[in-house]
XYZ file of C-alpha atoms in Angstrom:
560
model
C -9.657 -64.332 37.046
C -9.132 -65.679 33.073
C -6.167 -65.333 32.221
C -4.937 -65.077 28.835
C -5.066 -69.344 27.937
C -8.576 -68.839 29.854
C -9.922 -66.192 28.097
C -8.643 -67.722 24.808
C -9.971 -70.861 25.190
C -13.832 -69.569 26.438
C -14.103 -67.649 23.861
C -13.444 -70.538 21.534
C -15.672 -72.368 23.084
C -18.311 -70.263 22.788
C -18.568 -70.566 19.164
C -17.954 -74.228 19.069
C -20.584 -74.791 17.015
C -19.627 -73.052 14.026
C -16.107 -73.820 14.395
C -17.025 -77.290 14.640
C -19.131 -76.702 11.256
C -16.050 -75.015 9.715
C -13.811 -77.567 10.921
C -15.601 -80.440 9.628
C -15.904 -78.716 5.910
C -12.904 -77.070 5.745
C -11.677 -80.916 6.645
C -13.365 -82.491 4.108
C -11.558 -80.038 1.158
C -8.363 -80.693 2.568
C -9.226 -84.675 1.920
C -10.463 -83.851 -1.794
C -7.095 -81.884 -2.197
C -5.556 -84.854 -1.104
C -7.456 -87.066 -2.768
C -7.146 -86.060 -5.890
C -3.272 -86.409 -6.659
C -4.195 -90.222 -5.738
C -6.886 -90.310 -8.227
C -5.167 -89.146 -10.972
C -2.371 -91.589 -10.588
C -5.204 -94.253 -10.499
C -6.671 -93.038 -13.873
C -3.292 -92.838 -15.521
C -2.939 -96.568 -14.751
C -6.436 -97.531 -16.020
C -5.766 -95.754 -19.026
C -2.674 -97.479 -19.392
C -4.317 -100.665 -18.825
C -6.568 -100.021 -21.433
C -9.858 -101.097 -19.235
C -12.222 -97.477 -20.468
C -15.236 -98.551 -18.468
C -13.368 -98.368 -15.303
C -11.375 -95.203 -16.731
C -14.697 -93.361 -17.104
C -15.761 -94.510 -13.529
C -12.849 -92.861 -11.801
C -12.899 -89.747 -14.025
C -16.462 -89.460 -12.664
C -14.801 -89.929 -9.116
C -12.307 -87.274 -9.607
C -15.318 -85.075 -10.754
C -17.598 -85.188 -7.563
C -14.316 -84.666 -5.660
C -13.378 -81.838 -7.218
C -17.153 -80.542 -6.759
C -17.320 -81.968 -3.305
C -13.797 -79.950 -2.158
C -15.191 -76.537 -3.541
C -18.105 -76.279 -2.190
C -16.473 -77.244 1.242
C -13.629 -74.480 1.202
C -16.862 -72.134 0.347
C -18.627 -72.751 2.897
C -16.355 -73.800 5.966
C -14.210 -70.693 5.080
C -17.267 -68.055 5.284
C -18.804 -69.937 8.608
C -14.782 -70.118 10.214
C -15.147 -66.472 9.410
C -18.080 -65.814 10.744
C -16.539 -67.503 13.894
C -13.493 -64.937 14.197
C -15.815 -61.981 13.514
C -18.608 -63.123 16.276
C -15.816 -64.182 19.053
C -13.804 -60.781 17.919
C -17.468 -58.818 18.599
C -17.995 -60.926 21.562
C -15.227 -59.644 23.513
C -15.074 -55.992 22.223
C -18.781 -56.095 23.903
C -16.834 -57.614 27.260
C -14.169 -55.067 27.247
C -16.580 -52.298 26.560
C -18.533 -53.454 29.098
C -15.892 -53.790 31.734
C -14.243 -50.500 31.221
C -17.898 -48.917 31.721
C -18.880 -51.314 34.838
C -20.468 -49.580 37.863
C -17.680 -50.029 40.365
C -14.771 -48.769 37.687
C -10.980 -50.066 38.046
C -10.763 -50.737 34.124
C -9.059 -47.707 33.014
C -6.603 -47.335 36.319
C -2.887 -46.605 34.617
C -4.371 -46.990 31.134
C -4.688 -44.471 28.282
C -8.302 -44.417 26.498
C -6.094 -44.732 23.435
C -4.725 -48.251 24.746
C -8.156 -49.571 26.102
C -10.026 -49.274 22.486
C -6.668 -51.011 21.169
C -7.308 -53.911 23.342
C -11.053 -53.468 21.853
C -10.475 -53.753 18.899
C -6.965 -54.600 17.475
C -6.398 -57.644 19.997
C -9.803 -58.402 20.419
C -9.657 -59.147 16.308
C -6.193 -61.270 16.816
C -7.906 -63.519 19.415
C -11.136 -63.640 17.434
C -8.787 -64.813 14.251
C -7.405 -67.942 16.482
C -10.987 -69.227 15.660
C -9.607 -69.513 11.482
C -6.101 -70.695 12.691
C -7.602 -73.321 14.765
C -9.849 -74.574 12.032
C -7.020 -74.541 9.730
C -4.757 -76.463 11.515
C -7.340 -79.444 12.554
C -7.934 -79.600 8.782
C -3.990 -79.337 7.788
C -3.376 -81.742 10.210
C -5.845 -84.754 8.539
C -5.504 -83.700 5.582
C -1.400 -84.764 6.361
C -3.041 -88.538 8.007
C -5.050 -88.856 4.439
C -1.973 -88.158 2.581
C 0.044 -90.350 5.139
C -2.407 -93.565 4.791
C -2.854 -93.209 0.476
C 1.127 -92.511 0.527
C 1.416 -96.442 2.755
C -1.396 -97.681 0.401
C 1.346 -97.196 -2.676
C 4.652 -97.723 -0.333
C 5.394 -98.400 3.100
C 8.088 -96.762 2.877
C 7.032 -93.420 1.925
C 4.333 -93.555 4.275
C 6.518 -93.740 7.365
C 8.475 -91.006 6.217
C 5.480 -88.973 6.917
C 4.170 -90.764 9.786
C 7.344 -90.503 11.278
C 8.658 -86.768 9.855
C 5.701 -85.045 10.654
C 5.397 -84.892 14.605
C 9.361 -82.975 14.936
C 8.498 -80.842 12.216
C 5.349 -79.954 14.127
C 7.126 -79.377 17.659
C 10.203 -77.845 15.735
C 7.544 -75.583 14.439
C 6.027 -74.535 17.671
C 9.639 -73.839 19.385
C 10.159 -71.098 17.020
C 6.943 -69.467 17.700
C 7.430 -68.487 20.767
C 10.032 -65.583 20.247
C 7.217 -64.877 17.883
C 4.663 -64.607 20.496
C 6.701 -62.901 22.800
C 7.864 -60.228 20.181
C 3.710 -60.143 19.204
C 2.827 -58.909 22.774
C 5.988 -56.215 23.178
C 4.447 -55.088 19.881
C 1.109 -54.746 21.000
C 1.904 -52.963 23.794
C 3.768 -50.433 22.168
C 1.048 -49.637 19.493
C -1.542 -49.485 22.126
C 0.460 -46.992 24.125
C 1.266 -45.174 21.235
C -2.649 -45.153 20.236
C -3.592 -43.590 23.842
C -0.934 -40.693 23.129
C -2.066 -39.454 20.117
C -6.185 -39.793 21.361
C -5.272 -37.872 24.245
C -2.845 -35.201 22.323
C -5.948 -34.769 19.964
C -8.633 -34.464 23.087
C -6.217 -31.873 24.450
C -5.552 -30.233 21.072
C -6.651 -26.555 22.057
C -4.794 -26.721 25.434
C -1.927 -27.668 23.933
C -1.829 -25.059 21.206
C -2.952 -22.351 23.872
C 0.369 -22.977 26.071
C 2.262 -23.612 22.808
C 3.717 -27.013 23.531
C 2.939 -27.814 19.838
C 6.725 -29.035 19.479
C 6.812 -30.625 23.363
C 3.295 -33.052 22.614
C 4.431 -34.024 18.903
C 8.353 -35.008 20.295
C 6.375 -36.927 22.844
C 4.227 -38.584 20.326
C 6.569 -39.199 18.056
C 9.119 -40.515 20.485
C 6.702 -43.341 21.230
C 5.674 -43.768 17.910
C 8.927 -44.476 17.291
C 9.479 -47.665 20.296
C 5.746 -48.738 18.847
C 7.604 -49.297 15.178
C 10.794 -50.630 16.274
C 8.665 -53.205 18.576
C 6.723 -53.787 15.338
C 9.958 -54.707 12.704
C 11.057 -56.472 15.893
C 8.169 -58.614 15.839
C 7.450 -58.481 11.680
C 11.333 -59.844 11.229
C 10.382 -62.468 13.979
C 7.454 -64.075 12.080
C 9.330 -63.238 8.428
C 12.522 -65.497 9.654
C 9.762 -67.887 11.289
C 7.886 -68.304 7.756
C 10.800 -68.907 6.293
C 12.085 -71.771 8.448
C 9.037 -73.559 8.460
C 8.967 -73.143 4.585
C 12.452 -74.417 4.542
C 11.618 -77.249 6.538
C 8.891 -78.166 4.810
C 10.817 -77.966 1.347
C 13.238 -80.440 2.706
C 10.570 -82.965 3.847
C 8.955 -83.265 0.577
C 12.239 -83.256 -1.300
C 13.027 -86.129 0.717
C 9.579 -87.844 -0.217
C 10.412 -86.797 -3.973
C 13.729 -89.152 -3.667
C 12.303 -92.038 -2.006
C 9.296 -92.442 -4.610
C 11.807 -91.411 -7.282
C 13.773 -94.598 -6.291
C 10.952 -96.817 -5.940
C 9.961 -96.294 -9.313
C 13.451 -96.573 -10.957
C 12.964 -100.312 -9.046
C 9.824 -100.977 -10.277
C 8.298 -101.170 -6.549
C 5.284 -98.663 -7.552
C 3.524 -98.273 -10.999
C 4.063 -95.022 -13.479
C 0.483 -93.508 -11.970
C 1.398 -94.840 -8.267
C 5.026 -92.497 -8.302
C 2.220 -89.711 -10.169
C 0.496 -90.138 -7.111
C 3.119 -89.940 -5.021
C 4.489 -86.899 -6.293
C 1.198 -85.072 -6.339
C 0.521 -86.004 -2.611
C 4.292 -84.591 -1.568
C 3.116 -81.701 -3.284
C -0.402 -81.167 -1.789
C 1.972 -81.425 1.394
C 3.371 -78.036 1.079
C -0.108 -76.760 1.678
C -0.569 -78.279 5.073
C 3.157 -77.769 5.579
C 2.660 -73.890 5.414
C -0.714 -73.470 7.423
C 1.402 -74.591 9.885
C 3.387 -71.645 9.808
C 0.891 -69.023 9.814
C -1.074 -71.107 12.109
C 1.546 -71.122 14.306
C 2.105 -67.319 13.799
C -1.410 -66.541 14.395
C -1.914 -68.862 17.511
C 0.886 -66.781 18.689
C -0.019 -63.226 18.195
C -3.454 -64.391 19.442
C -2.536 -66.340 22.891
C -0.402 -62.672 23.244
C -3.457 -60.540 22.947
C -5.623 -62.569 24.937
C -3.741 -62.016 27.558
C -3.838 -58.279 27.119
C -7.627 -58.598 27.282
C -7.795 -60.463 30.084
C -5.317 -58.085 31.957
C -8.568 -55.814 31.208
C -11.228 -58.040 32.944
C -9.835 -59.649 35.175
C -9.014 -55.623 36.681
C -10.099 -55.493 40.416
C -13.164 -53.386 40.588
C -12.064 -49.823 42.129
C -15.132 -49.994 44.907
C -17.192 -53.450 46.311
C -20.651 -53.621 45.851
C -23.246 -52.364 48.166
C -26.275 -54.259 49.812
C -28.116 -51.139 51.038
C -30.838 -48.833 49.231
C -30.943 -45.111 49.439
C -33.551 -43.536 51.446
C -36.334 -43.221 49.565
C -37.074 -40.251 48.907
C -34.127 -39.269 49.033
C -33.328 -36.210 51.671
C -29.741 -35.115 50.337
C -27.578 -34.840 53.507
C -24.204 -35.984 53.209
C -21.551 -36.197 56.380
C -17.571 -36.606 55.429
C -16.212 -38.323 59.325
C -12.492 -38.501 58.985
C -12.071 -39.075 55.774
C -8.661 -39.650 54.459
C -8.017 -40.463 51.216
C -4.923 -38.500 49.632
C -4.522 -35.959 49.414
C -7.099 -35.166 51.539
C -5.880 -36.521 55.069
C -9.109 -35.889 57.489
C -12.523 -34.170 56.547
C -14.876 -33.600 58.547
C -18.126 -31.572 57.629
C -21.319 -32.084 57.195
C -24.219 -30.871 54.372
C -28.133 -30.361 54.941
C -30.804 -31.536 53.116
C -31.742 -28.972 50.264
C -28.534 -26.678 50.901
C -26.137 -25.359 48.360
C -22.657 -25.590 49.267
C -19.443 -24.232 47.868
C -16.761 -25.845 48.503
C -12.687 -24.138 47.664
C -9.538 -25.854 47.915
C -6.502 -24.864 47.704
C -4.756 -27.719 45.930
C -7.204 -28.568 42.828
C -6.549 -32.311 43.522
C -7.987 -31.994 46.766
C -10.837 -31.025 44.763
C -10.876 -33.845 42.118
C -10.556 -36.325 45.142
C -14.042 -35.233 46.398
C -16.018 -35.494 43.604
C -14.237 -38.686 42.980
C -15.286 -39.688 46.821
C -18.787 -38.003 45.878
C -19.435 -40.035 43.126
C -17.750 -43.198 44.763
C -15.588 -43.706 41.778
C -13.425 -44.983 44.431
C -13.804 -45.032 48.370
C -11.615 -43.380 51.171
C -8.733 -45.176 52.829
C -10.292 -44.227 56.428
C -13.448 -42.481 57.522
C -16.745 -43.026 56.167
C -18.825 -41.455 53.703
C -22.604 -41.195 54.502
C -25.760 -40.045 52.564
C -29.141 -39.324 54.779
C -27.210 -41.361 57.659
C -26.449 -44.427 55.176
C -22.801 -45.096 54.526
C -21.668 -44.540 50.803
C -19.545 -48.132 50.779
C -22.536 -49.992 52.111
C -24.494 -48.266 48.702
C -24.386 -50.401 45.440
C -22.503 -47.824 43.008
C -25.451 -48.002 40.578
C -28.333 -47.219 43.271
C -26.099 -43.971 44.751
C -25.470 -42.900 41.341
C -29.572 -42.304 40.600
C -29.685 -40.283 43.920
C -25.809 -38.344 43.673
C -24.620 -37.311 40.425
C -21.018 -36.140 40.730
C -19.679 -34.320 37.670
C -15.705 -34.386 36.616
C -14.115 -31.242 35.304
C -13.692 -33.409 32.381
C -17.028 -34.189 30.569
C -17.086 -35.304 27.000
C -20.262 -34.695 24.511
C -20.986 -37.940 22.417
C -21.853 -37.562 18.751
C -25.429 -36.652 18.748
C -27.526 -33.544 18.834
C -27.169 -31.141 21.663
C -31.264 -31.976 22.330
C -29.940 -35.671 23.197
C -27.188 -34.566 24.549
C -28.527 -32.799 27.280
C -31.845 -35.034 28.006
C -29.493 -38.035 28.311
C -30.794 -39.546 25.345
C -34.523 -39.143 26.100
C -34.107 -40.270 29.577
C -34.938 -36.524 31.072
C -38.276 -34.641 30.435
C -38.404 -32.172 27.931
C -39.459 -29.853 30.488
C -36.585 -30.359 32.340
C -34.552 -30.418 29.399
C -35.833 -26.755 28.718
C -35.550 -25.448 32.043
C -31.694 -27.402 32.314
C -31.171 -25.210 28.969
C -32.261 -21.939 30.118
C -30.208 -22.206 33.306
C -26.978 -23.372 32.061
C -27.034 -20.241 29.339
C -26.749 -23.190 26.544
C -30.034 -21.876 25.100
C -27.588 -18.942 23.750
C -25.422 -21.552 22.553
C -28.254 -23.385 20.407
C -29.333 -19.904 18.535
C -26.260 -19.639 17.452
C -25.977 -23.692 15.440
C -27.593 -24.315 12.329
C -30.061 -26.185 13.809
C -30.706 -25.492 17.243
C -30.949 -28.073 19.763
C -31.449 -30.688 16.887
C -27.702 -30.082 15.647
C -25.655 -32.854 15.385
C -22.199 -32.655 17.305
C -20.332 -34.529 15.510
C -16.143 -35.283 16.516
C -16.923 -35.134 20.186
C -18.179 -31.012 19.873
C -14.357 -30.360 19.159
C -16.111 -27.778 16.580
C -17.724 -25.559 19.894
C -15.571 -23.785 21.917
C -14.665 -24.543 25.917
C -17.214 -22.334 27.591
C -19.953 -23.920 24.893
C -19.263 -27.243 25.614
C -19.096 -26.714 29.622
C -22.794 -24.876 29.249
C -23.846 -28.069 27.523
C -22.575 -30.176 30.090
C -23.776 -28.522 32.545
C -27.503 -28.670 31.261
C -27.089 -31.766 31.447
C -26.353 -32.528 34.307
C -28.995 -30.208 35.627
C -31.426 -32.301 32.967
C -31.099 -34.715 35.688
C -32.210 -33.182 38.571
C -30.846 -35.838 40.706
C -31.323 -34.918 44.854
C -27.758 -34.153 45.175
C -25.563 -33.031 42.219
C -21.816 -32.306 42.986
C -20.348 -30.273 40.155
C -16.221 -29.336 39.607
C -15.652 -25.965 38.299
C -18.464 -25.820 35.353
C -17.454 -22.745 34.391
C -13.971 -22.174 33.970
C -13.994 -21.542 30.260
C -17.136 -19.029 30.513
C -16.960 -15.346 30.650
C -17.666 -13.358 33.399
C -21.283 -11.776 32.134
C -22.251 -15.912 31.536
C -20.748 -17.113 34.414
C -23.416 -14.597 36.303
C -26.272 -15.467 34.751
C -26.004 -19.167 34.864
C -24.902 -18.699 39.008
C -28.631 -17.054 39.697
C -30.333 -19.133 37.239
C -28.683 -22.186 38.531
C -29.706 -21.375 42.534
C -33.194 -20.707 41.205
C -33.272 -24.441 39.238
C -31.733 -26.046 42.479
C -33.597 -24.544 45.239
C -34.841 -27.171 47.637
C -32.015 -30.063 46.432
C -28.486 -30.397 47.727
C -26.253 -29.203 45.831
C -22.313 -29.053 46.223
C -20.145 -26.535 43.922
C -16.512 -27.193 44.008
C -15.181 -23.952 42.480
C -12.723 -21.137 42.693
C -15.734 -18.771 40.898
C -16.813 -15.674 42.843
C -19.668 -15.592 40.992
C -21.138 -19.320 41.320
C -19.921 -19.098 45.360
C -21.785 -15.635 45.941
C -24.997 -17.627 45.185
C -24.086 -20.066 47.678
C -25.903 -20.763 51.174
C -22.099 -21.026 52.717
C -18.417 -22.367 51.071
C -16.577 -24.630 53.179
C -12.744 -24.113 52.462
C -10.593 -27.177 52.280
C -6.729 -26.660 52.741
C -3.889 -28.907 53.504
C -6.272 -31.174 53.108
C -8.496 -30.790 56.115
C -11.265 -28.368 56.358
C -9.954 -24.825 57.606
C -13.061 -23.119 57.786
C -16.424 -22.127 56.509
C -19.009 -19.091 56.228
C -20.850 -17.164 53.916
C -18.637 -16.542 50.743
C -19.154 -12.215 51.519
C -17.572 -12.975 55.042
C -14.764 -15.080 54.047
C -13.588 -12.344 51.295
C -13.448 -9.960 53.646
C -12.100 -11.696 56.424
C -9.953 -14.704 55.242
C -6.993 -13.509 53.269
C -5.901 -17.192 51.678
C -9.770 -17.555 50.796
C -9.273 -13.747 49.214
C -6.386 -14.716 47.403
C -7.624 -18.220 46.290
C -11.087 -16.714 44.593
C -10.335 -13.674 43.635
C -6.929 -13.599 42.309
């Protein structure tokens, strides 16, 4: 477990070295800035004094200052940059590769929407702590400089400083953290908002095919509008915040303003010394107000961080395995008492080579199986085994390259339908043809501009249902794992298709397990035997001609 200060402060430290660099240059302007107020009030009294040798000396001071400070902001602002952008990359890579991790858990009770939030929107707010860190180290000498020339003109108006500055600085983080707070409400509500309106556009033709048009945007908007009430919440927050810490900072230096005002009327520091000292209370107020957006930033960031971490440091939804597969891999699978809910006791039992249709009543009796299949997660009681190895004892990665289990649910990536189905060259083109042919997706390809080399671009949203499903499928036939579990592949197909891709698909299959969890007549006539599940225990099985006409609920559940 990280933890957001964990997570904040590992990332830091992994680019240590370039903060470090940034630090140290970004430092080094922040002592010409202050510098230079000095200086001048130095050459004003050598010029007064008449002495022009030591006049021109200084002036060529001030000169390799002023060079000195610019090329240090140049430099130590595009390295702290590059800082931010590496640790903000860093961690998007960690997120995205904890949401895709083997054993899952990542996305439990989260919105895809909300997860590339974290990605990217907090993942950028911790990366920018980086800048805000840099800042601040650099504000904060660049206040000891001015501090040490302000005692080297006056005692006095160097312990005003010395002595002012540490309240001002705690004062300054006390009011940040309503800030911070506010800064994670915010965040929360944006990211929420985010996963509505990516799922509300995934779901796009559903929703306009039940007409819930008005129902989706009232929902969306609703939460839109909590995301931008959090968000003037949290904008007022850090708008009164700035303009306390400007406030305070005002006061300080009109305070320093009086005291070397006095001074001078006293004649206890030269013309150019109460120069100086009035150019160093004013090179103050840029230190003064780094520490407010510092502060602000430091804030929002420690908030997100925590977000992130809430992503990894997620539980994994299954433990790693120590055993390996059989090799090669026979294909029989055996559910022993398996509960997991809804299902609440299976019991059956699939050869090597056979292909098995298998009907439930309740469709998330169904989507628990192929979850079980696939071990996305593992039953709460009974064991799961493949060629007389349990699934739990079966590193997620190793079962996965012998059991492909495919969701109802399957997305197409942007890239041509070719890659697509060959899992990005991973599949022969062989197979890749035959996959094609089977799934009826060939049909599909005649009809794009360019075949199987057309790009899909917006996630195939330009296909319809029953194309995209074909496509899917071929893939996962591409595979030709030894066991491939598919949910209802052909839902949004028509009856004709549907009957072609059944024979075609035995035919491709023959001799490897494979498990069809469908309602479809046609994809369950094919079928060696269904197994029916109901109430979630297994009621009974035969050959799907038998159970239509003896089994009414099996009648009624595949044929209605």
């Amino acid at each position: 477990m990280t933890g957001g200060s964990g997570l904040l402060t590992a990332t830091l430290g992994r680019q240590r070295r370039l903060i470090s660099l940034s630090t140290l240059l970004i430092t080094g302007h922040q002592a010409g800035e202050a510098a230079v107020p000095f200086l001048i009030g130095v050459i004003i009294d050598r010029a007064v004094d008449g002495g022009v040798g030591s006049l021109a000396l200084w002036l060529g001071v001030l000169a390799a200052v002023y060079v000195g400070l610019s090329y240090s902001y140049r430099y130590g602002e595009r390295t702290g940059e590059r800082a931010a952008e590496q640790a903000a990359h860093d961690l998007r890579l960690r997120v995205t590769r904890r949401v895709l991790h083997e054993r899952g858990g990542a996305e439990a009770d989260r919105l895809p929407g909300a997860l590339v939030s974290i990605a990217t929107s907090d993942a950028a707010r911790v990366g920018a702590v980086a800048i805000a860190v840099v800042s601040g180290v650099a504000a904060v000498v660049g206040l000891v400089l001015a501090a040490v020339l302000l005692l080297s003109i006056s005692l006095p108006l160097g312990l005003v400083v010395l002595l002012g500055t540490p309240p001002l600085l705690l004062l300054t983080r006390l009011f940040g953290k309503p800030l911070e707070e506010r800064s994670e409400t915010e965040q929360e509500h944006s990211a929420h908002a985010s996963g509505i309106a990516a799922d509300l556009v995934i779901g796009l033709r559903v929703v306009k095919g039940l007409r819930a048009e008005t129902a989706a945007v009232d929902r969306y908007a609703q939460r839109s509008r909590s995301a931008l009430a959090a968000t003037v919440r949290a904008a007022r927050a850090e708008a009164a915040y700035q303009g306390l810490v400007l406030t305070l900072s005002g006061t300080f230096l009109a305070i320093i303003a009086v005291i070397g005002g006095v001074l001078a009327l006293h004649g206890q520091i030269s013309v150019g010394q109460l120069i100086s000292s009035l150019g160093l209370a004013q090179f103050l107020v840029g230190p003064m107000s780094t520490f407010g957006w510092v502060g602000a930033d430091l804030a929002q960031g420690r908030a997100s961080a925590r977000r992130v971490a809430a992503v990894l440091d997620t539980p994994v939804a299954v433990p790693d395995g120590t055993a390996h597969p059989v090799t090669p891999a026979r294909g029989g699978l055996a559910l022993r008492g398996v509960h997991s809910p809804p299902l609440r006791g299976i019991d059956l039992e699939i050869a090597p080579g056979e292909l098995v249709g298998i009907v439930t009543t309740d469709p998330a009796e169904a989507a628990e199986l192929v979850r079980l299949l696939g071990r996305v997660r593992d039953p709460v009681a009974g064991v799961i085994t493949l060629d007389g190895v349990p699934l739990a004892d079966l590193a997620p990665d190793d079962l996965r390259a012998v059991v492909l289990a495919v969701d109802h649910q399957t997305d197409l990536f942007d890239d041509s339908v070719r890659a697509a189905v060959s899992l990005a060259g991973r599949a022969a083109p062989a197979s890749v043809d035959a996959a094609v042919t089977a799934a009826d997706a060939d049909e599909v390809a005649r009809g794009l501009p360019d075949g199987l080399d057309t790009v899909l671009d917006d996630r195939a949203r330009s296909l319809s249902g029953g194309q995209r499903q074909r496509i899917a499928l071929a893939r996962a036939l591409a595979g030709d794992p030894p066991v491939l579990v598919v949910h209802d592949p052909t839902t949004a197909v028509d009856a004709a298709t549907e009957s072609r891709i059944a024979g075609r698909l035995r035919a491709m299959r023959d001799g490897r397990t494979t498990i069809l969890v469908t309602a479809s007549p046609a994809l369950l006539a094919v079928t060696d035997r269904v197994i029916v599940v109901h109430d979630g225990i297994v009621r009974t099985d035969g050959a799907h001609g038998d159970l239509v006409a003896e089994d009414d609920t099996y009648r009624e559940t595949v044929l209605a």
